[in-house]
Coordinates of N, CA and C and ligand atoms in Angstrom, one line a residue:
X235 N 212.5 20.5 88.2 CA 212.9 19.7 89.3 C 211.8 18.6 89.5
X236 N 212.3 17.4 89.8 CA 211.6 16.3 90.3 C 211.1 15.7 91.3
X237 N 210.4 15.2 92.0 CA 210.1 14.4 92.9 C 209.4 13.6 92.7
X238 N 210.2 12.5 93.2 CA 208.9 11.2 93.1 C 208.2 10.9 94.4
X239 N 206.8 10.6 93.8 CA 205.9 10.8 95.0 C 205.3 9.5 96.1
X240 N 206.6 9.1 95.9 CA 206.4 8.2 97.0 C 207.4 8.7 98.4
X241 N 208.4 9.8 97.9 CA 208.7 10.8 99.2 C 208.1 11.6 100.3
X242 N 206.6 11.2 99.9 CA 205.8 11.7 100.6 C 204.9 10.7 101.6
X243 N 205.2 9.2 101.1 CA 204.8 8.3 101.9 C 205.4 7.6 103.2
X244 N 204.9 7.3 104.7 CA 205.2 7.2 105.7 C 205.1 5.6 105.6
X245 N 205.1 5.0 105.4 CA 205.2 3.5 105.4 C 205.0 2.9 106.8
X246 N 203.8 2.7 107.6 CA 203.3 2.4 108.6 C 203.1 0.3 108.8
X247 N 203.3 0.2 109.9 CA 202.7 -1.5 109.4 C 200.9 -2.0 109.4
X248 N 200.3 -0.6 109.9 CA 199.0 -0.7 109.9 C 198.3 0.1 108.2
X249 N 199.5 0.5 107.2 CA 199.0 1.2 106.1 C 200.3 2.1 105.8
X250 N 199.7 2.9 104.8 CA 200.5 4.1 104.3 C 199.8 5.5 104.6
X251 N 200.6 6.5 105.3 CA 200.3 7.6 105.5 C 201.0 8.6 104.9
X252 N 200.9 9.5 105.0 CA 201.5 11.1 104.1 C 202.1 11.7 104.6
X253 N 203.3 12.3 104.2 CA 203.7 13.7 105.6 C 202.7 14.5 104.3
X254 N 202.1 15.6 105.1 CA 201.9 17.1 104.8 C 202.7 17.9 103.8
X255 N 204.2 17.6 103.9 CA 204.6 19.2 103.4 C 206.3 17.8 103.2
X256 N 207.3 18.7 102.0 CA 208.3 18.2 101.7 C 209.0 19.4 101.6
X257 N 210.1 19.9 102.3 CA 210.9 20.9 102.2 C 212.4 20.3 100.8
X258 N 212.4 21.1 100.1 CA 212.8 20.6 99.2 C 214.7 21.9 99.1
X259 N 215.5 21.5 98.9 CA 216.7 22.5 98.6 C 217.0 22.1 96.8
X260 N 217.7 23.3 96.8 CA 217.8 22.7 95.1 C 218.9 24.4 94.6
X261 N 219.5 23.7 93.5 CA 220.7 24.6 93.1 C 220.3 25.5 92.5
X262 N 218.9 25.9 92.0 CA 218.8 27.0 90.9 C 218.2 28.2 91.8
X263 N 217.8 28.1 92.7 CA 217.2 29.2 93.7 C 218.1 29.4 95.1
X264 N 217.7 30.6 95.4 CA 218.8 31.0 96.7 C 217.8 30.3 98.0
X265 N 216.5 29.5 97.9 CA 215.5 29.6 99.2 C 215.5 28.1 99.0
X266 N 215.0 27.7 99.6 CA 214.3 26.0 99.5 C 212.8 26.1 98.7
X267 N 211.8 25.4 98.7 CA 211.1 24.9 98.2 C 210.3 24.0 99.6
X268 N 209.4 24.6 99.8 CA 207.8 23.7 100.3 C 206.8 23.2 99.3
X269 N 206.6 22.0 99.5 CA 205.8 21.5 98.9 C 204.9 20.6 99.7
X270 N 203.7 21.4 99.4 CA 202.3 20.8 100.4 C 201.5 19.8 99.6
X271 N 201.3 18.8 100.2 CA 200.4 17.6 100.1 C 199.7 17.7 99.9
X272 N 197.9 17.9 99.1 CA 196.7 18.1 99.9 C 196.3 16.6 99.5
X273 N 196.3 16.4 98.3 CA 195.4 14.4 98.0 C 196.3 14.2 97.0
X274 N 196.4 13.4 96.5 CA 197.6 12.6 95.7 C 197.3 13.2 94.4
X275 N 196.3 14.1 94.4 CA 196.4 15.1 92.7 C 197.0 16.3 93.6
X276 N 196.8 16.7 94.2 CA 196.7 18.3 94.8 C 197.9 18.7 95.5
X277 N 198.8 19.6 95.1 CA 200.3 19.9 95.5 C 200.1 21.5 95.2
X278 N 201.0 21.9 96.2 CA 201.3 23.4 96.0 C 203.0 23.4 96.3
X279 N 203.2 24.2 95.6 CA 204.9 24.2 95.8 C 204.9 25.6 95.9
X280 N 205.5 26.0 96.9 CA 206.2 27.5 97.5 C 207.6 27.9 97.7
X281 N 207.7 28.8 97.0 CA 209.2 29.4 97.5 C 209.1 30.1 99.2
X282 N 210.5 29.6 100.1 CA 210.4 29.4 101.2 C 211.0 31.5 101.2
X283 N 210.9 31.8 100.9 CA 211.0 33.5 100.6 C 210.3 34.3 101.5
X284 N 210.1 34.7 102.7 CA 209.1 36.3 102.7 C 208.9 37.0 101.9
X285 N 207.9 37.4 101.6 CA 207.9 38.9 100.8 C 208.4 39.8 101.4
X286 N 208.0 40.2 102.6 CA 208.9 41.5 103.1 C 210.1 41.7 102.5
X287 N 211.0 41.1 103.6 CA 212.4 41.4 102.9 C 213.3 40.4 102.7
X288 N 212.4 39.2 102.2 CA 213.2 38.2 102.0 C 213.5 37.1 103.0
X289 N 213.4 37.0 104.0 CA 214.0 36.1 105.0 C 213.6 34.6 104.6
X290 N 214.7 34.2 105.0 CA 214.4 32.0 104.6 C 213.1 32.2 105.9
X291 N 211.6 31.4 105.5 CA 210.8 31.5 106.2 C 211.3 29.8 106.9
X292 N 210.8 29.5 107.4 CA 210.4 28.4 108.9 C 209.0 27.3 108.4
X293 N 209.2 26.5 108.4 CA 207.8 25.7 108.0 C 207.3 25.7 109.3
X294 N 205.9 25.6 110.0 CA 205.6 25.1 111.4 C 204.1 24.2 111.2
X295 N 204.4 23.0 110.4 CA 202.8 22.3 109.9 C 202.3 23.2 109.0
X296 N 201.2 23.4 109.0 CA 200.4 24.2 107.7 C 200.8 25.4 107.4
X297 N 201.6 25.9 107.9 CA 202.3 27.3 108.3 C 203.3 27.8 107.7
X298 N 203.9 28.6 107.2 CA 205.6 29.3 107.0 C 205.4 30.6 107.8
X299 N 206.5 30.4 108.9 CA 206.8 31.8 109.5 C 208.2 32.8 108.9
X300 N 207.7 34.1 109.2 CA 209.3 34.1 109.4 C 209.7 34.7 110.4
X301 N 210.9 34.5 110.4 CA 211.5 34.4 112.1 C 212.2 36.1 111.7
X302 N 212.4 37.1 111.0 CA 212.8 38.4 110.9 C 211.8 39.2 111.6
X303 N 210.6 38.8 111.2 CA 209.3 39.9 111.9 C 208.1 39.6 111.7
X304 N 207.9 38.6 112.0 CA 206.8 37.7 112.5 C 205.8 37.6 111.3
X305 N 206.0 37.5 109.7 CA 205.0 37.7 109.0 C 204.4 35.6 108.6
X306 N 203.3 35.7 108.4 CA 203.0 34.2 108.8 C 202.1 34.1 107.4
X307 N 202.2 32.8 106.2 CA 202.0 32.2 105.2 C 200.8 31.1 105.6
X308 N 199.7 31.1 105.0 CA 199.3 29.4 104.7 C 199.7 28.6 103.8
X309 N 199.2 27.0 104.0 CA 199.7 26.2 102.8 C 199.3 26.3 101.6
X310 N 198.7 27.7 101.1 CA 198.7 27.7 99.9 C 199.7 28.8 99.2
X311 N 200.1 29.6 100.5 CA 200.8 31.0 100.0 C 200.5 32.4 100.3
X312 N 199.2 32.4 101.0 CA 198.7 33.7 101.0 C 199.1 34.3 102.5
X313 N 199.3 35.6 102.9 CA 199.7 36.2 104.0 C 198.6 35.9 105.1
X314 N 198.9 35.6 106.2 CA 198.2 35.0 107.2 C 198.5 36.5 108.3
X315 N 199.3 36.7 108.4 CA 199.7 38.0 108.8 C 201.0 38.8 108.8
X316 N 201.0 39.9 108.7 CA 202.2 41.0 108.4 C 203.4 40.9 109.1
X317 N 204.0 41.7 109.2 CA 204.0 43.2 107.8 C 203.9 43.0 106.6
X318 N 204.4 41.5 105.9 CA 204.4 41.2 104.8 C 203.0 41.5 103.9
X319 N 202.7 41.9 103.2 CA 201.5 41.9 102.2 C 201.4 41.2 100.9
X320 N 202.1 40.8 100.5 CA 202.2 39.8 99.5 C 202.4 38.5 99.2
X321 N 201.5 37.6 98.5 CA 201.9 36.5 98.6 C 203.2 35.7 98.0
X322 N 203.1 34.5 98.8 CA 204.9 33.7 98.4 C 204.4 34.0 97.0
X323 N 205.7 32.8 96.4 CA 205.8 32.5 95.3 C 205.4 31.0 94.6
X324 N 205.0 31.1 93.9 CA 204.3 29.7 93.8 C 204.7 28.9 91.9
X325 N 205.3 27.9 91.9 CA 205.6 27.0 91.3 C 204.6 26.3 91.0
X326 N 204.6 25.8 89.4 CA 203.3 24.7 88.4 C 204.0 23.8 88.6
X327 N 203.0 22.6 89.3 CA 203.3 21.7 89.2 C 202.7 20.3 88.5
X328 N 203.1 19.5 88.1 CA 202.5 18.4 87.3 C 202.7 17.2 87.7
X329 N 201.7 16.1 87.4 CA 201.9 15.0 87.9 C 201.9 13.9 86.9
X330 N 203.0 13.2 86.6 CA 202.9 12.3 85.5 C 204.4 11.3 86.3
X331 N 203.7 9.8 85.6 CA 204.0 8.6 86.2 C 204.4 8.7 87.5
X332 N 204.0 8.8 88.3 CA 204.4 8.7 89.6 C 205.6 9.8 90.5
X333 N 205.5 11.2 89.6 CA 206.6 12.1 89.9 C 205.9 13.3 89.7
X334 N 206.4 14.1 90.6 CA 205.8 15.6 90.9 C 207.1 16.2 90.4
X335 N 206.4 17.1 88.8 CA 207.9 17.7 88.2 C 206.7 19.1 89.0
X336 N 208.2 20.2 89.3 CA 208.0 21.3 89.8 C 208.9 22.1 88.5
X337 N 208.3 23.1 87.8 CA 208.5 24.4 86.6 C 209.2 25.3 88.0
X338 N 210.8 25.3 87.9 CA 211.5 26.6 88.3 C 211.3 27.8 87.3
X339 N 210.7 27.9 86.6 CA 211.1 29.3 85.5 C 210.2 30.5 86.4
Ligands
LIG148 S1 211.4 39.7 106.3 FE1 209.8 38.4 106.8 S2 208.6 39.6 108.1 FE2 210.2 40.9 107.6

């Protein structure tokens, strides 16, 4: 999957700013796709999944909740708190000519 990485730019008249995070949908997975910003090398792409039992999680800024039973993600993936104990899932990502390809496999 592709993105080009100017979907991440805010186009201000005083400059260019960044959103944080790109919620991405896409046909080969049943969840969406978060993808966190950190510096124009540094991306984390997450499947929008709970571990518990699955629920589409909620982005809230640096955050993924889920709304089934309160288990809460940071932007890199790791369990912020339960029930869940496992981390999301996490996609390689690469950066070549100006496009963030995201590895579904
Ligand atoms: S399914 Fe997400 S906390 Fe239970």
């Amino acid at each position: 999957m592709i993105v080009p990485l100017n979907e991440f730019e805010i186009k201000k008249s005083t400059g260019k700013n960044f959103k944080k995070y790109l919620v991405l949908q896409n046909e080969i997975l049943q969840y969406p796709i978060c993808v966190y910003r950190f510096d124009e090398n540094r991306y984390e792409a997450l499947l929008m999944k709970c571990t518990h039992q699955g629920t589409e999680l909620q982005v809230f800024g640096d955050k993924l909740q889920c709304p089934a039973h309160g288990s809460e993600f940071n932007n890199r993936g790791d369990v912020e708190s339960g029930p869940a104990i496992a981390s999301l899932r996490i996609f390689p990502v690469t950066i070549a000519d100006g496009q963030l390809k995201i590895s579904l496999k």
